[in-house]
C-alpha cells in the first residue's frame, strides 16, 4: 500500500496489487479516514433510526442480524479524490491528499438491506433524504459532530444499499467501519459511512460538513462553503492502467497491459480501449470477470511496443455510450474531486 498519512490513517492500494484480483483482498483495500479510528465496544454499540419516522428504533448488532434477511453485494468503493494527483499537477490543492489511482477497490459486503430497516421505522412521506452519522469526529469540521452524509430516499430504498458487518467473508475490520457501515454501491465512497451509529430521516440533505461543504463539485474560481457547488453522488465513469506501473521498464515486443474501469450509478462498463499514440488509434481490451452491476471491470490488452519511451492511455465507454475526457486540466476544481480523465502511464521498452 501507499500510505499518505498515518493519523488519520490514509492509504491506497499500489497499482500492481490492485490489478491482482477483481475482488480486492481486505488487507490491501484502501483506507480513507477523516479522523482517528474510533474505539467501539461491541456490547455498548447501538444503531438508532430516528428523525421523520413513525417508529424510532434502536438495534444491537444481534438484533439487526436476527430481524432482517441477510444479503451480499459485490461493490466497488471509490473515493471522490481518487486520481487527484493528476489534478494537483495542473494547480495545487492545499490540504488535500495526493491520491493516485488506488483510492478504490472492490469487495463483497454482507449485511441487511437498508430498506428493510427503513420500512420497520415507517418513514413519513416528507422524509426525502436518509442521513448516516458515524461516531468519529474530524478536526476538519471544527464542530463536535460525527462524520455524516446523506443520500436520497429513492437510492436508500434500493436493494443494493446495505448496512454491512462483513467484508470479503470476514467481520468488518475497524479500519473499514466495523462493527457496522453503510455501503452505497455506485456512489462516491464518502456516502458509505463507517462506524454507523445513527440513521436520520430528513426532509433536507444532511447539513454536516462532509455533505454541505466537502464532496461537492465547484467551479475553479469558487471556494468551498456550505451549500456551494453540486453535491457529489454517483461516481463518474473512469478507468486507469495498473500494469505496467507508471515509470516501468518493460521488454520491447508484446506487452500485457491491465487496469480497471468503473461506471458509477446504474451504468455498466461497455468497452475499454488502450492507445500508444495519444488516441489516434485504439486497441480494444478484453473485459475480465463480471461481478455484477455494482462492481468495476478489470481488463487486459496486448500492445506491441518498439524499443524506446511510450505513453499508454486508456479510456472506457459505459452503457449510456459516454466516454471519458482526455485531459485532467479542464477538470480541475478547488477540492480536487472527480478526475475521470483518460488513465496514463509512461513506460520505457528495452531492446
Ligand atoms: N465515519 C466515517 N465514514 C467514512 C469516512 C470517514 O472518514 N468517517 N470516510 C469516507 C470516505 S471519504 C471514503 S472514500 C470511504 C472509504 O472507505 P474505506 O476506508 O473502507 O476504504 O469511507 C467513507 N466513510
Ligand atoms: Mo472519499
mmCIF file of C-alpha atoms and ligand atoms in Angstrom:
data_model
loop_
_atom_site.group_PDB
_atom_site.id
_atom_site.type_symbol
_atom_site.label_atom_id
_atom_site.label_comp_id
_atom_site.label_asym_id
_atom_site.label_seq_id
_atom_site.Cartn_x
_atom_site.Cartn_y
_atom_site.Cartn_z
ATOM 1 C CA UNK A 1 0.000 0.000 0.000
ATOM 2 C CA UNK A 2 0.999 3.627 -0.425
ATOM 3 C CA UNK A 3 0.482 5.388 2.921
ATOM 4 C CA UNK A 4 -0.377 9.085 2.563
ATOM 5 C CA UNK A 5 -0.947 9.780 6.251
ATOM 6 C CA UNK A 6 -0.562 7.767 9.480
ATOM 7 C CA UNK A 7 -3.016 9.719 11.662
ATOM 8 C CA UNK A 8 -5.718 9.783 10.492
ATOM 9 C CA UNK A 9 -4.768 6.668 8.552
ATOM 10 C CA UNK A 10 -4.997 7.193 4.791
ATOM 11 C CA UNK A 11 -3.522 4.679 2.370
ATOM 12 C CA UNK A 12 -4.168 3.492 -1.155
ATOM 13 C CA UNK A 13 -3.537 0.189 -2.897
ATOM 14 C CA UNK A 14 -0.433 0.130 -5.116
ATOM 15 C CA UNK A 15 -1.214 -0.208 -8.849
ATOM 16 C CA UNK A 16 0.196 -3.722 -9.203
ATOM 17 C CA UNK A 17 -1.597 -5.055 -6.125
ATOM 18 C CA UNK A 18 -4.921 -3.617 -7.318
ATOM 19 C CA UNK A 19 -4.587 -5.491 -10.621
ATOM 20 C CA UNK A 20 -4.123 -8.873 -8.968
ATOM 21 C CA UNK A 21 -7.767 -9.723 -8.274
ATOM 22 C CA UNK A 22 -11.135 -8.353 -9.265
ATOM 23 C CA UNK A 23 -12.209 -8.673 -5.606
ATOM 24 C CA UNK A 24 -9.587 -6.742 -3.646
ATOM 25 C CA UNK A 25 -8.143 -8.553 -0.607
ATOM 26 C CA UNK A 26 -9.195 -6.763 2.583
ATOM 27 C CA UNK A 27 -5.572 -6.328 3.703
ATOM 28 C CA UNK A 28 -4.811 -4.367 0.508
ATOM 29 C CA UNK A 29 -8.069 -2.346 0.410
ATOM 30 C CA UNK A 30 -7.616 1.449 0.519
ATOM 31 C CA UNK A 31 -8.461 3.298 3.723
ATOM 32 C CA UNK A 32 -9.814 6.826 3.744
ATOM 33 C CA UNK A 33 -10.322 8.335 7.197
ATOM 34 C CA UNK A 34 -11.077 11.910 8.180
ATOM 35 C CA UNK A 35 -10.457 11.231 11.867
ATOM 36 C CA UNK A 36 -8.760 8.664 14.085
ATOM 37 C CA UNK A 37 -10.439 5.259 14.034
ATOM 38 C CA UNK A 38 -12.874 5.284 16.962
ATOM 39 C CA UNK A 39 -12.734 2.624 19.660
ATOM 40 C CA UNK A 40 -16.132 0.937 19.802
ATOM 41 C CA UNK A 41 -17.173 -1.606 22.426
ATOM 42 C CA UNK A 42 -19.387 -4.080 20.601
ATOM 43 C CA UNK A 43 -21.531 -4.703 23.692
ATOM 44 C CA UNK A 44 -22.261 -0.987 24.145
ATOM 45 C CA UNK A 45 -22.755 -0.224 20.437
ATOM 46 C CA UNK A 46 -26.284 0.567 19.205
ATOM 47 C CA UNK A 47 -27.798 1.701 15.914
ATOM 48 C CA UNK A 48 -30.568 4.286 16.176
ATOM 49 C CA UNK A 49 -33.082 5.049 13.421
ATOM 50 C CA UNK A 50 -34.850 8.345 14.006
ATOM 51 C CA UNK A 51 -35.978 11.685 12.578
ATOM 52 C CA UNK A 52 -39.051 11.740 10.322
ATOM 53 C CA UNK A 53 -40.228 8.244 11.242
ATOM 54 C CA UNK A 54 -43.362 6.840 12.820
ATOM 55 C CA UNK A 55 -41.423 4.306 14.904
ATOM 56 C CA UNK A 56 -37.949 5.323 16.154
ATOM 57 C CA UNK A 57 -35.827 2.186 16.542
ATOM 58 C CA UNK A 58 -32.687 1.066 18.344
ATOM 59 C CA UNK A 59 -30.783 -2.125 17.488
ATOM 60 C CA UNK A 60 -27.872 -4.103 18.808
ATOM 61 C CA UNK A 61 -25.905 -5.881 16.092
ATOM 62 C CA UNK A 62 -27.504 -9.217 17.067
ATOM 63 C CA UNK A 63 -30.977 -7.695 16.839
ATOM 64 C CA UNK A 64 -30.219 -6.334 13.379
ATOM 65 C CA UNK A 65 -28.892 -9.709 12.243
ATOM 66 C CA UNK A 66 -31.776 -11.616 13.775
ATOM 67 C CA UNK A 67 -34.596 -9.487 12.453
ATOM 68 C CA UNK A 68 -33.806 -8.900 8.766
ATOM 69 C CA UNK A 69 -32.789 -11.090 5.837
ATOM 70 C CA UNK A 70 -29.055 -11.137 5.084
ATOM 71 C CA UNK A 71 -27.816 -10.028 1.692
ATOM 72 C CA UNK A 72 -24.485 -9.922 -0.092
ATOM 73 C CA UNK A 73 -23.404 -7.461 -2.756
ATOM 74 C CA UNK A 74 -20.083 -7.219 -4.591
ATOM 75 C CA UNK A 75 -19.488 -3.482 -4.886
ATOM 76 C CA UNK A 76 -16.682 -1.122 -5.783
ATOM 77 C CA UNK A 77 -15.947 1.717 -3.393
ATOM 78 C CA UNK A 78 -14.205 4.698 -4.869
ATOM 79 C CA UNK A 79 -13.120 7.883 -3.167
ATOM 80 C CA UNK A 80 -14.146 11.105 -4.933
ATOM 81 C CA UNK A 81 -10.495 12.147 -4.538
ATOM 82 C CA UNK A 82 -9.210 9.105 -6.445
ATOM 83 C CA UNK A 83 -6.556 10.193 -9.008
ATOM 84 C CA UNK A 84 -6.371 13.709 -7.544
ATOM 85 C CA UNK A 85 -2.612 13.540 -8.148
ATOM 86 C CA UNK A 86 -3.113 14.444 -11.815
ATOM 87 C CA UNK A 87 -5.279 17.446 -10.875
ATOM 88 C CA UNK A 88 -2.532 18.620 -8.500
ATOM 89 C CA UNK A 89 -0.156 18.803 -11.434
ATOM 90 C CA UNK A 90 -2.480 21.358 -13.012
ATOM 91 C CA UNK A 91 -2.670 23.546 -9.879
ATOM 92 C CA UNK A 92 -2.001 22.992 -6.188
ATOM 93 C CA UNK A 93 -4.832 21.964 -3.857
ATOM 94 C CA UNK A 94 -3.622 22.741 -0.327
ATOM 95 C CA UNK A 95 -4.717 20.398 2.443
ATOM 96 C CA UNK A 96 -5.956 17.562 0.212
ATOM 97 C CA UNK A 97 -4.276 14.167 -0.115
ATOM 98 C CA UNK A 98 -2.492 13.364 -3.413
ATOM 99 C CA UNK A 99 -4.337 10.128 -4.217
ATOM 100 C CA UNK A 100 -3.146 8.089 -7.171
ATOM 101 C CA UNK A 101 -5.440 5.522 -8.842
ATOM 102 C CA UNK A 102 -5.638 3.214 -5.803
ATOM 103 C CA UNK A 103 -8.255 5.012 -3.683
ATOM 104 C CA UNK A 104 -10.682 2.418 -4.968
ATOM 105 C CA UNK A 105 -11.309 -1.284 -4.526
ATOM 106 C CA UNK A 106 -13.970 -3.947 -4.811
ATOM 107 C CA UNK A 107 -15.228 -6.179 -2.005
ATOM 108 C CA UNK A 108 -18.126 -8.430 -1.224
ATOM 109 C CA UNK A 109 -20.209 -6.869 1.523
ATOM 110 C CA UNK A 110 -22.688 -8.725 3.696
ATOM 111 C CA UNK A 111 -25.410 -7.280 5.864
ATOM 112 C CA UNK A 112 -29.054 -6.290 5.673
ATOM 113 C CA UNK A 113 -30.810 -4.086 3.133
ATOM 114 C CA UNK A 114 -31.092 -0.554 4.476
ATOM 115 C CA UNK A 115 -34.594 -0.520 3.013
ATOM 116 C CA UNK A 116 -35.743 -3.368 5.264
ATOM 117 C CA UNK A 117 -34.654 -1.372 8.308
ATOM 118 C CA UNK A 118 -36.229 1.829 6.995
ATOM 119 C CA UNK A 119 -39.546 0.095 6.404
ATOM 120 C CA UNK A 120 -39.629 -1.060 10.018
ATOM 121 C CA UNK A 121 -39.285 2.573 11.130
ATOM 122 C CA UNK A 122 -42.212 3.749 8.960
ATOM 123 C CA UNK A 123 -40.731 6.891 7.372
ATOM 124 C CA UNK A 124 -43.028 9.888 6.927
ATOM 125 C CA UNK A 125 -43.878 10.877 3.349
ATOM 126 C CA UNK A 126 -41.826 14.077 3.584
ATOM 127 C CA UNK A 127 -38.666 12.150 4.529
ATOM 128 C CA UNK A 128 -36.872 12.614 1.194
ATOM 129 C CA UNK A 129 -33.332 12.073 2.478
ATOM 130 C CA UNK A 130 -31.655 9.435 4.587
ATOM 131 C CA UNK A 131 -28.645 10.640 6.598
ATOM 132 C CA UNK A 132 -25.961 8.441 8.133
ATOM 133 C CA UNK A 133 -23.876 9.503 11.118
ATOM 134 C CA UNK A 134 -20.741 7.795 12.361
ATOM 135 C CA UNK A 135 -19.071 8.300 15.728
ATOM 136 C CA UNK A 136 -15.672 9.549 14.551
ATOM 137 C CA UNK A 137 -15.086 13.283 14.966
ATOM 138 C CA UNK A 138 -12.865 15.056 12.443
ATOM 139 C CA UNK A 139 -10.807 18.201 13.090
ATOM 140 C CA UNK A 140 -11.766 19.353 9.598
ATOM 141 C CA UNK A 141 -15.314 20.166 10.691
ATOM 142 C CA UNK A 142 -14.275 22.231 13.750
ATOM 143 C CA UNK A 143 -17.531 21.017 15.293
ATOM 144 C CA UNK A 144 -18.160 18.244 17.799
ATOM 145 C CA UNK A 145 -20.225 16.259 15.300
ATOM 146 C CA UNK A 146 -19.589 12.805 13.904
ATOM 147 C CA UNK A 147 -18.762 12.157 10.257
ATOM 148 C CA UNK A 148 -22.006 12.108 8.281
ATOM 149 C CA UNK A 149 -23.604 12.198 4.865
ATOM 150 C CA UNK A 150 -26.916 11.593 3.180
ATOM 151 C CA UNK A 151 -28.449 10.060 0.082
ATOM 152 C CA UNK A 152 -31.885 10.454 -1.448
ATOM 153 C CA UNK A 153 -34.592 8.216 -0.059
ATOM 154 C CA UNK A 154 -35.042 6.871 -3.574
ATOM 155 C CA UNK A 155 -31.480 5.495 -3.575
ATOM 156 C CA UNK A 156 -31.728 4.433 0.075
ATOM 157 C CA UNK A 157 -34.686 2.198 -0.752
ATOM 158 C CA UNK A 158 -32.857 0.295 -3.449
ATOM 159 C CA UNK A 159 -31.949 -3.289 -2.581
ATOM 160 C CA UNK A 160 -28.196 -2.864 -3.184
ATOM 161 C CA UNK A 161 -27.751 -0.368 -0.340
ATOM 162 C CA UNK A 162 -26.571 -2.335 2.677
ATOM 163 C CA UNK A 163 -25.850 -1.958 6.351
ATOM 164 C CA UNK A 164 -22.822 -4.248 6.320
ATOM 165 C CA UNK A 165 -20.983 -6.071 9.103
ATOM 166 C CA UNK A 166 -18.936 -8.365 6.853
ATOM 167 C CA UNK A 167 -16.306 -7.645 4.179
ATOM 168 C CA UNK A 168 -14.950 -10.448 1.964
ATOM 169 C CA UNK A 169 -16.408 -13.082 4.294
ATOM 170 C CA UNK A 170 -14.812 -11.747 7.499
ATOM 171 C CA UNK A 171 -16.164 -9.458 10.216
ATOM 172 C CA UNK A 172 -15.851 -5.849 9.027
ATOM 173 C CA UNK A 173 -12.443 -4.607 10.292
ATOM 174 C CA UNK A 174 -12.394 -1.468 12.437
ATOM 175 C CA UNK A 175 -10.453 0.459 9.769
ATOM 176 C CA UNK A 176 -13.283 -0.157 7.284
ATOM 177 C CA UNK A 177 -16.047 0.852 9.687
ATOM 178 C CA UNK A 178 -16.676 -2.134 11.947
ATOM 179 C CA UNK A 179 -18.920 -3.056 13.615
ATOM 180 C CA UNK A 180 -21.330 -1.601 11.013
ATOM 181 C CA UNK A 181 -21.077 0.619 7.936
ATOM 182 C CA UNK A 182 -23.292 1.729 5.120
ATOM 183 C CA UNK A 183 -22.406 0.550 1.602
ATOM 184 C CA UNK A 184 -23.943 2.700 -1.147
ATOM 185 C CA UNK A 185 -22.963 0.958 -4.414
ATOM 186 C CA UNK A 186 -22.384 3.266 -7.376
ATOM 187 C CA UNK A 187 -21.954 6.356 -5.179
ATOM 188 C CA UNK A 188 -18.763 8.101 -4.060
ATOM 189 C CA UNK A 189 -17.137 6.372 -1.090
ATOM 190 C CA UNK A 190 -17.909 9.327 1.178
ATOM 191 C CA UNK A 191 -21.582 8.293 1.434
ATOM 192 C CA UNK A 192 -20.681 4.793 2.664
ATOM 193 C CA UNK A 193 -20.461 5.991 6.261
ATOM 194 C CA UNK A 194 -18.339 3.870 8.606
ATOM 195 C CA UNK A 195 -18.846 3.266 12.358
ATOM 196 C CA UNK A 196 -22.526 3.926 11.766
ATOM 197 C CA UNK A 197 -24.491 4.871 14.898
ATOM 198 C CA UNK A 198 -27.421 6.852 13.653
ATOM 199 C CA UNK A 199 -29.736 6.917 10.649
ATOM 200 C CA UNK A 200 -31.816 10.072 10.422
ATOM 201 C CA UNK A 201 -34.735 10.523 8.036
ATOM 202 C CA UNK A 202 -34.924 14.134 6.915
ATOM 203 C CA UNK A 203 -36.736 16.495 4.568
ATOM 204 C CA UNK A 204 -33.357 18.008 3.582
ATOM 205 C CA UNK A 205 -29.897 16.613 2.898
ATOM 206 C CA UNK A 206 -27.572 16.176 5.885
ATOM 207 C CA UNK A 207 -26.213 19.575 6.946
ATOM 208 C CA UNK A 208 -22.862 18.364 8.290
ATOM 209 C CA UNK A 209 -19.521 19.424 6.780
ATOM 210 C CA UNK A 210 -18.935 16.317 4.654
ATOM 211 C CA UNK A 211 -22.271 16.763 2.851
ATOM 212 C CA UNK A 212 -22.760 20.540 2.833
ATOM 213 C CA UNK A 213 -19.192 21.736 2.198
ATOM 214 C CA UNK A 214 -16.892 18.853 1.234
ATOM 215 C CA UNK A 215 -17.650 16.320 -1.511
ATOM 216 C CA UNK A 216 -19.180 18.942 -3.771
ATOM 217 C CA UNK A 217 -18.049 19.945 -7.228
ATOM 218 C CA UNK A 218 -17.174 23.637 -7.562
ATOM 219 C CA UNK A 219 -16.093 25.763 -10.499
ATOM 220 C CA UNK A 220 -12.342 26.562 -10.430
ATOM 221 C CA UNK A 221 -12.808 30.091 -9.069
ATOM 222 C CA UNK A 222 -15.372 29.206 -6.355
ATOM 223 C CA UNK A 223 -14.384 28.386 -2.780
ATOM 224 C CA UNK A 224 -15.893 25.657 -0.606
ATOM 225 C CA UNK A 225 -18.656 26.896 1.702
ATOM 226 C CA UNK A 226 -21.926 25.378 2.926
ATOM 227 C CA UNK A 227 -24.266 24.790 0.012
ATOM 228 C CA UNK A 228 -21.803 25.927 -2.697
ATOM 229 C CA UNK A 229 -21.482 23.773 -5.801
ATOM 230 C CA UNK A 230 -23.051 20.445 -6.657
ATOM 231 C CA UNK A 231 -23.187 17.611 -4.100
ATOM 232 C CA UNK A 232 -21.451 14.501 -5.446
ATOM 233 C CA UNK A 233 -23.437 11.293 -5.632
ATOM 234 C CA UNK A 234 -22.947 8.815 -8.459
ATOM 235 C CA UNK A 235 -19.351 8.048 -9.415
ATOM 236 C CA UNK A 236 -18.303 9.295 -12.870
ATOM 237 C CA UNK A 237 -17.149 6.724 -15.440
ATOM 238 C CA UNK A 238 -13.407 6.295 -15.081
ATOM 239 C CA UNK A 239 -10.561 3.913 -15.822
ATOM 240 C CA UNK A 240 -6.836 3.627 -15.294
ATOM 241 C CA UNK A 241 -3.832 1.461 -16.132
ATOM 242 C CA UNK A 242 -2.417 -0.655 -13.294
ATOM 243 C CA UNK A 243 0.175 -2.819 -15.106
ATOM 244 C CA UNK A 244 2.786 -1.892 -16.238
ATOM 245 C CA UNK A 245 3.378 0.623 -13.467
ATOM 246 C CA UNK A 246 3.962 4.271 -14.318
ATOM 247 C CA UNK A 247 7.692 4.686 -14.984
ATOM 248 C CA UNK A 248 8.270 0.947 -15.506
ATOM 249 C CA UNK A 249 10.884 -0.541 -17.819
ATOM 250 C CA UNK A 250 9.452 -3.381 -19.909
ATOM 251 C CA UNK A 251 10.852 -5.673 -22.580
ATOM 252 C CA UNK A 252 10.099 -4.458 -26.103
ATOM 253 C CA UNK A 253 7.635 -6.510 -28.127
ATOM 254 C CA UNK A 254 4.306 -7.826 -26.880
ATOM 255 C CA UNK A 255 3.393 -6.169 -23.549
ATOM 256 C CA UNK A 256 0.352 -7.073 -21.484
ATOM 257 C CA UNK A 257 -1.491 -4.023 -20.170
ATOM 258 C CA UNK A 258 -4.027 -4.364 -17.344
ATOM 259 C CA UNK A 259 -6.261 -1.992 -15.416
ATOM 260 C CA UNK A 260 -9.744 -1.202 -14.138
ATOM 261 C CA UNK A 261 -12.806 0.583 -15.422
ATOM 262 C CA UNK A 262 -15.773 1.606 -13.287
ATOM 263 C CA UNK A 263 -19.092 3.076 -14.349
ATOM 264 C CA UNK A 264 -20.858 4.628 -11.360
ATOM 265 C CA UNK A 265 -24.575 4.883 -10.715
ATOM 266 C CA UNK A 266 -26.546 2.216 -12.517
ATOM 267 C CA UNK A 267 -24.402 2.235 -15.648
ATOM 268 C CA UNK A 268 -22.141 -0.640 -16.759
ATOM 269 C CA UNK A 269 -18.725 -0.654 -18.380
ATOM 270 C CA UNK A 270 -19.380 -1.467 -22.038
ATOM 271 C CA UNK A 271 -15.931 -1.185 -23.609
ATOM 272 C CA UNK A 272 -12.330 -0.302 -22.780
ATOM 273 C CA UNK A 273 -9.703 0.897 -25.298
ATOM 274 C CA UNK A 274 -5.974 1.495 -24.957
ATOM 275 C CA UNK A 275 -3.714 3.560 -27.185
ATOM 276 C CA UNK A 276 0.004 4.268 -27.571
ATOM 277 C CA UNK A 277 -0.412 7.201 -29.979
ATOM 278 C CA UNK A 278 -2.467 9.640 -27.872
ATOM 279 C CA UNK A 279 -5.723 8.208 -29.098
ATOM 280 C CA UNK A 280 -5.061 8.323 -32.865
ATOM 281 C CA UNK A 281 -5.634 4.558 -32.934
ATOM 282 C CA UNK A 282 -7.098 2.290 -30.250
ATOM 283 C CA UNK A 283 -6.854 -1.375 -29.298
ATOM 284 C CA UNK A 284 -9.903 -2.831 -27.614
ATOM 285 C CA UNK A 285 -9.214 -4.502 -24.256
ATOM 286 C CA UNK A 286 -10.807 -7.727 -23.027
ATOM 287 C CA UNK A 287 -13.069 -7.259 -20.004
ATOM 288 C CA UNK A 288 -12.324 -9.759 -17.220
ATOM 289 C CA UNK A 289 -14.593 -11.316 -14.565
ATOM 290 C CA UNK A 290 -18.037 -9.734 -14.177
ATOM 291 C CA UNK A 291 -19.167 -9.410 -10.557
ATOM 292 C CA UNK A 292 -22.446 -7.715 -11.409
ATOM 293 C CA UNK A 293 -23.654 -4.192 -11.907
ATOM 294 C CA UNK A 294 -22.109 -2.645 -8.777
ATOM 295 C CA UNK A 295 -18.554 -3.798 -9.421
ATOM 296 C CA UNK A 296 -15.771 -2.446 -11.621
ATOM 297 C CA UNK A 297 -14.327 -4.469 -14.509
ATOM 298 C CA UNK A 298 -10.683 -5.365 -14.617
ATOM 299 C CA UNK A 299 -9.448 -5.587 -18.212
ATOM 300 C CA UNK A 300 -6.384 -6.594 -20.178
ATOM 301 C CA UNK A 301 -4.949 -5.879 -23.629
ATOM 302 C CA UNK A 302 -1.808 -6.735 -25.530
ATOM 303 C CA UNK A 303 0.248 -3.979 -27.160
ATOM 304 C CA UNK A 304 3.341 -4.141 -29.372
ATOM 305 C CA UNK A 305 5.953 -1.720 -28.081
ATOM 306 C CA UNK A 306 9.060 -0.780 -30.070
ATOM 307 C CA UNK A 307 12.203 -0.027 -28.066
ATOM 308 C CA UNK A 308 12.012 3.468 -26.544
ATOM 309 C CA UNK A 309 9.673 5.556 -24.378
ATOM 310 C CA UNK A 310 5.893 5.206 -24.684
ATOM 311 C CA UNK A 311 2.820 6.735 -23.127
ATOM 312 C CA UNK A 312 -0.059 4.286 -22.847
ATOM 313 C CA UNK A 313 -3.543 5.748 -22.352
ATOM 314 C CA UNK A 314 -6.896 4.143 -21.543
ATOM 315 C CA UNK A 315 -10.491 5.240 -21.897
ATOM 316 C CA UNK A 316 -13.690 3.368 -21.091
ATOM 317 C CA UNK A 317 -17.203 3.575 -22.504
ATOM 318 C CA UNK A 318 -20.313 2.990 -20.426
ATOM 319 C CA UNK A 319 -23.735 1.529 -21.201
ATOM 320 C CA UNK A 320 -25.015 5.054 -21.976
ATOM 321 C CA UNK A 321 -22.246 5.389 -24.622
ATOM 322 C CA UNK A 322 -20.484 8.053 -22.550
ATOM 323 C CA UNK A 323 -16.704 8.107 -22.501
ATOM 324 C CA UNK A 324 -14.010 9.978 -20.580
ATOM 325 C CA UNK A 325 -12.387 13.374 -21.131
ATOM 326 C CA UNK A 326 -8.852 13.270 -22.489
ATOM 327 C CA UNK A 327 -7.048 15.618 -20.092
ATOM 328 C CA UNK A 328 -7.343 16.400 -16.374
ATOM 329 C CA UNK A 329 -6.709 20.145 -16.854
ATOM 330 C CA UNK A 330 -10.304 21.176 -17.641
ATOM 331 C CA UNK A 331 -11.497 19.067 -14.687
ATOM 332 C CA UNK A 332 -9.506 20.991 -12.056
ATOM 333 C CA UNK A 333 -11.659 22.100 -9.096
ATOM 334 C CA UNK A 334 -10.736 23.547 -5.689
ATOM 335 C CA UNK A 335 -11.042 20.290 -3.747
ATOM 336 C CA UNK A 336 -9.693 18.051 -6.463
ATOM 337 C CA UNK A 337 -12.607 15.655 -6.918
ATOM 338 C CA UNK A 338 -13.683 13.532 -9.870
ATOM 339 C CA UNK A 339 -10.630 13.151 -12.047
ATOM 340 C CA UNK A 340 -12.169 10.967 -14.728
ATOM 341 C CA UNK A 341 -9.684 11.843 -17.480
ATOM 342 C CA UNK A 342 -8.017 9.079 -19.519
ATOM 343 C CA UNK A 343 -5.656 6.937 -17.470
ATOM 344 C CA UNK A 344 -1.986 7.275 -18.459
ATOM 345 C CA UNK A 345 1.307 5.562 -17.722
ATOM 346 C CA UNK A 346 4.731 6.258 -19.190
ATOM 347 C CA UNK A 347 6.955 3.249 -19.784
ATOM 348 C CA UNK A 348 10.301 2.569 -21.421
ATOM 349 C CA UNK A 349 10.587 -0.501 -23.619
ATOM 350 C CA UNK A 350 14.059 -2.044 -23.745
ATOM 351 C CA UNK A 351 15.579 -3.520 -26.911
HETATM 352 N N1 LIG B 1 -17.423 7.580 9.672
HETATM 353 C C1 LIG B 1 -16.712 7.760 8.543
HETATM 354 N N2 LIG B 1 -17.143 7.181 7.421
HETATM 355 C C2 LIG B 1 -16.448 7.342 6.277
HETATM 356 C C3 LIG B 1 -15.274 8.138 6.224
HETATM 357 C C4 LIG B 1 -14.832 8.727 7.440
HETATM 358 O O1 LIG B 1 -13.807 9.429 7.498
HETATM 359 N N3 LIG B 1 -15.580 8.517 8.581
HETATM 360 N N4 LIG B 1 -14.624 8.315 5.029
HETATM 361 C C5 LIG B 1 -15.457 8.149 3.834
HETATM 362 C C6 LIG B 1 -14.738 8.196 2.592
HETATM 363 S S1 LIG B 1 -14.329 9.740 2.044
HETATM 364 C C7 LIG B 1 -14.494 7.077 1.843
HETATM 365 S S2 LIG B 1 -13.789 7.187 0.310
HETATM 366 C C8 LIG B 1 -14.829 5.723 2.359
HETATM 367 C C9 LIG B 1 -13.580 4.870 2.411
HETATM 368 O O2 LIG B 1 -13.875 3.600 2.905
HETATM 369 P P1 LIG B 1 -12.693 2.622 3.314
HETATM 370 O O3 LIG B 1 -11.777 3.359 4.264
HETATM 371 O O4 LIG B 1 -13.316 1.423 3.904
HETATM 372 O O5 LIG B 1 -11.964 2.284 2.033
HETATM 373 O O6 LIG B 1 -15.393 5.789 3.662
HETATM 374 C C10 LIG B 1 -16.266 6.859 3.884
HETATM 375 N N5 LIG B 1 -16.904 6.711 5.164
HETATM 376 MO MO1 LIG B 2 -13.573 9.582 -0.092
#
